[in-house]
Amino acid sequence: AQKVTQAQTEISVVEKEDVTLDCVYETRDTTYYLFWYKQPPSGELVFLIRRNSFDEQNEISGRYSWNFQKSTSSFNFTITASQVVDSAVYFCALSEREAGSARQLTFGSGTQLTVLP
Amino acid sequence: EAGVVQSPRYKIIEKKQPVAFWCNPISGHNTLYWYLQNLGQGPELLIRYENEEAVDDSQLPKDRFSAERLKGVDSTLKIQPAELGDSAVYLCASSGRMVDTQYFGPGTRLTVL
């Protein structure tokens, strides 16, 4: 069975600080996808990034960056120079493929990020 | 391109009453998902459709929950009768044929009194 753990329940930072959200996953499959979603107070889950299990290249996109390490089963997410609008709940999620068909997303319990002005 | 549409956004009912939620996925997306999100938790899958076929409904409480996607486009999730513990946010998501990224709608927040 697959599992996603986000050990940080809540994080508070002051605007312009960098912040890293941790995610550790468990899966027995060799082919899988990892995701980060953002859920602002409005409630809609917003897709941020997807990584497949064969692509360990880390990426930077604007103020966001991701660190995927298969050796430690971690997929951490960093926001550089945080802004108040980054305040939200961030979810890490895992999806396995079955016979070429996408399966359900297994979500972590989320990390509430609060960026203070 | 329009995103996933859900209605209503909010619903308040008394226990034992029926309730229905509607979802229209992103145009061209053949896979549709219904998730349940309790307060302070991540979403959990209720049912997954590939076109009009429910391919994974193992986590749907079938004694009171039902869902349909008759023409392989929009979908309806029903609860009858509702219980106090059903108070939660019900999320709909969709994904394309070969792309695993799921895009979510705004959800329906259900309150059962």
mmCIF file of C-alpha atoms in Angstrom:
data_model
loop_
_atom_site.group_PDB
_atom_site.id
_atom_site.type_symbol
_atom_site.label_atom_id
_atom_site.label_comp_id
_atom_site.label_asym_id
_atom_site.label_seq_id
_atom_site.Cartn_x
_atom_site.Cartn_y
_atom_site.Cartn_z
ATOM 1 C CA ALA A 1 0.000 0.000 0.000
ATOM 2 C CA GLN A 2 1.179 3.486 -0.740
ATOM 3 C CA LYS A 3 1.571 6.145 1.929
ATOM 4 C CA VAL A 4 2.557 9.805 2.058
ATOM 5 C CA THR A 5 3.808 11.476 5.213
ATOM 6 C CA GLN A 6 4.031 15.195 5.783
ATOM 7 C CA ALA A 7 5.477 15.476 9.259
ATOM 8 C CA GLN A 8 5.143 19.256 9.451
ATOM 9 C CA THR A 9 1.588 20.100 10.447
ATOM 10 C CA GLU A 10 2.062 23.870 10.577
ATOM 11 C CA ILE A 11 4.848 26.236 9.591
ATOM 12 C CA SER A 12 5.007 29.978 10.181
ATOM 13 C CA VAL A 13 7.551 32.229 8.507
ATOM 14 C CA VAL A 14 7.996 35.930 8.040
ATOM 15 C CA GLU A 15 7.653 37.330 4.553
ATOM 16 C CA LYS A 16 10.782 36.999 2.382
ATOM 17 C CA GLU A 17 12.097 34.005 4.302
ATOM 18 C CA ASP A 18 12.716 30.735 2.479
ATOM 19 C CA VAL A 19 10.663 27.739 3.584
ATOM 20 C CA THR A 20 10.928 24.010 2.805
ATOM 21 C CA LEU A 21 7.997 21.612 3.065
ATOM 22 C CA ASP A 22 8.928 17.990 3.646
ATOM 23 C CA CYS A 23 7.324 14.936 2.065
ATOM 24 C CA VAL A 24 8.234 11.270 2.508
ATOM 25 C CA TYR A 25 6.473 8.521 0.586
ATOM 26 C CA GLU A 26 6.177 4.748 0.553
ATOM 27 C CA THR A 27 5.383 2.596 -2.465
ATOM 28 C CA ARG A 28 6.246 -0.864 -3.743
ATOM 29 C CA ASP A 29 5.936 0.159 -7.371
ATOM 30 C CA THR A 30 8.839 1.230 -9.556
ATOM 31 C CA THR A 31 6.645 3.491 -11.693
ATOM 32 C CA TYR A 32 4.847 6.240 -9.880
ATOM 33 C CA TYR A 33 4.195 9.979 -9.893
ATOM 34 C CA LEU A 34 4.626 12.562 -7.173
ATOM 35 C CA PHE A 35 2.699 15.800 -6.938
ATOM 36 C CA TRP A 36 2.443 18.970 -4.920
ATOM 37 C CA TYR A 37 -0.893 20.769 -4.624
ATOM 38 C CA LYS A 38 -1.740 24.059 -2.938
ATOM 39 C CA GLN A 39 -5.071 24.631 -1.179
ATOM 40 C CA PRO A 40 -5.660 28.311 -0.356
ATOM 41 C CA PRO A 41 -8.455 29.394 2.005
ATOM 42 C CA SER A 42 -10.887 29.397 -0.926
ATOM 43 C CA GLY A 43 -10.647 25.599 -0.832
ATOM 44 C CA GLU A 44 -9.716 24.696 -4.403
ATOM 45 C CA LEU A 45 -6.755 22.354 -4.843
ATOM 46 C CA VAL A 46 -4.285 23.934 -7.250
ATOM 47 C CA PHE A 47 -1.786 21.731 -9.087
ATOM 48 C CA LEU A 48 1.833 22.908 -8.702
ATOM 49 C CA ILE A 49 4.135 20.184 -9.996
ATOM 50 C CA ARG A 50 4.320 16.557 -11.090
ATOM 51 C CA ARG A 51 7.402 14.333 -11.138
ATOM 52 C CA ASN A 52 7.644 10.752 -12.402
ATOM 53 C CA SER A 53 9.768 8.144 -10.680
ATOM 54 C CA PHE A 54 12.314 8.070 -13.500
ATOM 55 C CA ASP A 55 13.033 11.783 -13.426
ATOM 56 C CA GLU A 56 15.170 12.777 -10.481
ATOM 57 C CA GLN A 57 16.223 16.035 -12.039
ATOM 58 C CA ASN A 58 15.377 18.800 -9.661
ATOM 59 C CA GLU A 59 13.775 21.925 -10.953
ATOM 60 C CA ILE A 60 13.390 25.564 -10.183
ATOM 61 C CA SER A 61 10.364 27.494 -11.366
ATOM 62 C CA GLY A 62 10.321 31.090 -10.276
ATOM 63 C CA ARG A 63 10.260 31.090 -6.484
ATOM 64 C CA TYR A 64 9.457 27.361 -6.315
ATOM 65 C CA SER A 65 11.942 24.506 -6.350
ATOM 66 C CA TRP A 66 11.677 20.776 -5.767
ATOM 67 C CA ASN A 67 14.127 18.188 -4.450
ATOM 68 C CA PHE A 68 13.272 14.607 -5.415
ATOM 69 C CA GLN A 69 15.498 11.880 -3.920
ATOM 70 C CA LYS A 70 14.517 8.267 -4.571
ATOM 71 C CA SER A 71 17.217 6.984 -2.210
ATOM 72 C CA THR A 72 15.428 8.550 0.749
ATOM 73 C CA SER A 73 11.897 8.462 -0.752
ATOM 74 C CA SER A 74 11.569 12.183 -0.306
ATOM 75 C CA PHE A 75 10.030 14.901 -2.461
ATOM 76 C CA ASN A 76 10.559 18.236 -0.730
ATOM 77 C CA PHE A 77 9.251 21.599 -1.884
ATOM 78 C CA THR A 78 10.905 24.968 -1.266
ATOM 79 C CA ILE A 79 9.488 28.452 -1.604
ATOM 80 C CA THR A 80 12.116 31.159 -1.872
ATOM 81 C CA ALA A 81 11.396 34.669 -0.650
ATOM 82 C CA SER A 82 7.953 33.733 0.649
ATOM 83 C CA GLN A 83 5.003 36.080 0.249
ATOM 84 C CA VAL A 84 1.778 36.485 2.197
ATOM 85 C CA VAL A 85 -0.145 35.070 -0.785
ATOM 86 C CA ASP A 86 1.754 31.802 -0.350
ATOM 87 C CA SER A 87 -0.221 31.148 2.826
ATOM 88 C CA ALA A 88 -2.158 27.931 2.215
ATOM 89 C CA VAL A 89 -2.235 24.229 2.959
ATOM 90 C CA TYR A 90 0.233 22.325 0.791
ATOM 91 C CA PHE A 91 -0.368 18.682 -0.027
ATOM 92 C CA CYS A 92 2.101 16.129 -1.309
ATOM 93 C CA ALA A 93 0.524 13.247 -3.225
ATOM 94 C CA LEU A 94 1.536 9.947 -4.825
ATOM 95 C CA SER A 95 -0.036 8.138 -7.770
ATOM 96 C CA GLU A 96 0.788 4.706 -9.120
ATOM 97 C CA ARG A 97 0.012 3.530 -12.641
ATOM 98 C CA GLU A 98 -1.823 0.306 -13.328
ATOM 99 C CA ALA A 99 -1.830 -1.194 -16.805
ATOM 100 C CA GLY A 100 -1.320 2.217 -18.359
ATOM 101 C CA SER A 101 -4.234 3.716 -16.463
ATOM 102 C CA ALA A 102 -3.863 6.374 -13.799
ATOM 103 C CA ARG A 103 -4.860 5.408 -10.298
ATOM 104 C CA GLN A 104 -5.988 7.390 -7.327
ATOM 105 C CA LEU A 105 -3.899 10.024 -5.658
ATOM 106 C CA THR A 106 -2.822 9.217 -2.123
ATOM 107 C CA PHE A 107 -2.429 12.488 -0.246
ATOM 108 C CA GLY A 108 -0.439 13.401 2.814
ATOM 109 C CA SER A 109 -2.212 15.165 5.645
ATOM 110 C CA GLY A 110 -1.004 18.566 4.466
ATOM 111 C CA THR A 111 1.184 21.341 5.861
ATOM 112 C CA GLN A 112 -0.425 24.640 6.802
ATOM 113 C CA LEU A 113 1.956 27.406 5.763
ATOM 114 C CA THR A 114 1.403 30.859 7.206
ATOM 115 C CA VAL A 115 3.487 33.733 5.871
ATOM 116 C CA LEU A 116 3.397 36.717 8.158
ATOM 117 C CA PRO A 117 3.866 40.260 6.830
ATOM 118 C CA GLU B 1 -10.054 26.505 -21.060
ATOM 119 C CA ALA B 2 -12.699 26.059 -18.389
ATOM 120 C CA GLY B 3 -11.727 24.121 -15.284
ATOM 121 C CA VAL B 4 -13.668 21.491 -13.388
ATOM 122 C CA VAL B 5 -17.084 22.825 -12.443
ATOM 123 C CA GLN B 6 -18.948 21.719 -9.341
ATOM 124 C CA SER B 7 -22.283 22.676 -7.886
ATOM 125 C CA PRO B 8 -23.519 23.584 -5.431
ATOM 126 C CA ARG B 9 -20.578 25.177 -3.606
ATOM 127 C CA TYR B 10 -22.301 24.890 -0.250
ATOM 128 C CA LYS B 11 -25.131 22.713 1.004
ATOM 129 C CA ILE B 12 -26.760 22.521 4.422
ATOM 130 C CA ILE B 13 -29.231 19.748 5.105
ATOM 131 C CA GLU B 14 -30.732 17.922 8.034
ATOM 132 C CA LYS B 15 -29.715 14.359 8.772
ATOM 133 C CA LYS B 16 -31.637 11.648 6.948
ATOM 134 C CA GLN B 17 -32.266 13.967 3.995
ATOM 135 C CA PRO B 18 -30.898 13.135 0.524
ATOM 136 C CA VAL B 19 -28.328 15.318 -1.213
ATOM 137 C CA ALA B 20 -26.707 15.359 -4.650
ATOM 138 C CA PHE B 21 -23.560 16.948 -6.011
ATOM 139 C CA TRP B 22 -22.815 17.633 -9.659
ATOM 140 C CA CYS B 23 -19.492 17.773 -11.484
ATOM 141 C CA ASN B 24 -18.544 18.708 -15.043
ATOM 142 C CA PRO B 25 -14.923 17.795 -15.850
ATOM 143 C CA ILE B 26 -12.493 19.594 -18.108
ATOM 144 C CA SER B 27 -13.481 19.085 -21.732
ATOM 145 C CA GLY B 28 -11.855 15.974 -23.196
ATOM 146 C CA HIS B 29 -10.870 14.452 -19.853
ATOM 147 C CA ASN B 30 -12.031 10.843 -19.786
ATOM 148 C CA THR B 31 -11.138 10.090 -16.165
ATOM 149 C CA LEU B 32 -13.255 11.563 -13.388
ATOM 150 C CA TYR B 33 -12.729 11.232 -9.650
ATOM 151 C CA TRP B 34 -14.790 11.984 -6.568
ATOM 152 C CA TYR B 35 -12.871 12.641 -3.356
ATOM 153 C CA LEU B 36 -13.953 13.258 0.223
ATOM 154 C CA GLN B 37 -11.971 15.732 2.321
ATOM 155 C CA ASN B 38 -12.508 15.914 6.058
ATOM 156 C CA LEU B 39 -11.347 18.940 8.000
ATOM 157 C CA GLY B 40 -7.584 18.983 8.501
ATOM 158 C CA GLN B 41 -6.961 15.972 6.269
ATOM 159 C CA GLY B 42 -5.991 15.239 2.708
ATOM 160 C CA PRO B 43 -8.620 14.154 0.181
ATOM 161 C CA GLU B 44 -9.521 10.470 -0.031
ATOM 162 C CA LEU B 45 -10.852 8.788 -3.145
ATOM 163 C CA LEU B 46 -14.486 7.688 -3.214
ATOM 164 C CA ILE B 47 -14.813 6.584 -6.835
ATOM 165 C CA ARG B 48 -12.955 6.769 -10.160
ATOM 166 C CA TYR B 49 -14.550 6.662 -13.604
ATOM 167 C CA GLU B 50 -12.928 5.846 -16.917
ATOM 168 C CA ASN B 51 -15.457 7.301 -19.350
ATOM 169 C CA GLU B 52 -18.803 5.987 -18.081
ATOM 170 C CA GLU B 53 -17.356 2.968 -16.253
ATOM 171 C CA ALA B 54 -16.700 3.028 -12.528
ATOM 172 C CA VAL B 55 -13.308 1.291 -12.407
ATOM 173 C CA ASP B 56 -12.596 1.836 -8.711
ATOM 174 C CA ASP B 57 -15.436 2.236 -6.227
ATOM 175 C CA SER B 58 -13.932 0.143 -3.447
ATOM 176 C CA GLN B 59 -13.971 3.069 -1.020
ATOM 177 C CA LEU B 60 -17.505 4.236 -1.758
ATOM 178 C CA PRO B 61 -19.912 3.432 1.120
ATOM 179 C CA LYS B 62 -22.483 1.794 -1.072
ATOM 180 C CA ASP B 63 -25.188 1.543 1.552
ATOM 181 C CA ARG B 64 -25.834 5.276 1.295
ATOM 182 C CA PHE B 65 -23.626 6.662 -1.465
ATOM 183 C CA SER B 66 -24.173 6.296 -5.193
ATOM 184 C CA ALA B 67 -22.667 7.882 -8.264
ATOM 185 C CA GLU B 68 -23.268 7.943 -11.979
ATOM 186 C CA ARG B 69 -21.621 9.205 -15.130
ATOM 187 C CA LEU B 70 -24.131 8.150 -17.744
ATOM 188 C CA LYS B 71 -22.684 9.706 -20.900
ATOM 189 C CA GLY B 72 -19.058 9.717 -19.822
ATOM 190 C CA VAL B 73 -19.007 13.458 -19.273
ATOM 191 C CA ASP B 74 -20.613 15.016 -16.208
ATOM 192 C CA SER B 75 -21.243 13.076 -13.024
ATOM 193 C CA THR B 76 -23.522 13.100 -10.007
ATOM 194 C CA LEU B 77 -22.705 11.883 -6.500
ATOM 195 C CA LYS B 78 -25.642 11.195 -4.190
ATOM 196 C CA ILE B 79 -25.996 10.508 -0.488
ATOM 197 C CA GLN B 80 -29.237 9.039 0.827
ATOM 198 C CA PRO B 81 -29.830 9.330 3.700
ATOM 199 C CA ALA B 82 -27.197 11.774 4.936
ATOM 200 C CA GLU B 83 -25.653 11.309 8.369
ATOM 201 C CA LEU B 84 -23.923 13.794 10.646
ATOM 202 C CA GLY B 85 -20.545 12.242 9.836
ATOM 203 C CA ASP B 86 -20.970 13.031 6.145
ATOM 204 C CA SER B 87 -20.209 16.698 6.797
ATOM 205 C CA ALA B 88 -17.119 17.348 4.690
ATOM 206 C CA VAL B 89 -15.936 18.804 1.403
ATOM 207 C CA TYR B 90 -16.658 16.711 -1.686
ATOM 208 C CA LEU B 91 -14.135 17.287 -4.436
ATOM 209 C CA CYS B 92 -14.335 16.336 -8.082
ATOM 210 C CA ALA B 93 -11.249 16.004 -10.279
ATOM 211 C CA SER B 94 -10.520 14.994 -13.845
ATOM 212 C CA SER B 95 -7.507 13.922 -15.885
ATOM 213 C CA GLY B 96 -6.722 13.276 -19.521
ATOM 214 C CA ARG B 97 -6.133 9.908 -21.181
ATOM 215 C CA MET B 98 -2.363 9.725 -20.926
ATOM 216 C CA VAL B 99 -1.650 12.449 -18.420
ATOM 217 C CA ASP B 100 -1.869 11.605 -14.746
ATOM 218 C CA THR B 101 -2.233 15.117 -13.455
ATOM 219 C CA GLN B 102 -5.603 15.553 -11.772
ATOM 220 C CA TYR B 103 -7.262 18.952 -11.863
ATOM 221 C CA PHE B 104 -9.713 19.717 -9.100
ATOM 222 C CA GLY B 105 -12.923 21.657 -8.906
ATOM 223 C CA PRO B 106 -13.739 24.081 -6.078
ATOM 224 C CA GLY B 107 -15.588 21.414 -4.100
ATOM 225 C CA THR B 108 -18.961 21.254 -2.368
ATOM 226 C CA ARG B 109 -18.947 21.911 1.346
ATOM 227 C CA LEU B 110 -21.679 19.777 2.936
ATOM 228 C CA THR B 111 -22.991 20.445 6.418
ATOM 229 C CA VAL B 112 -25.382 17.911 7.921
ATOM 230 C CA LEU B 113 -27.335 19.168 10.947
#
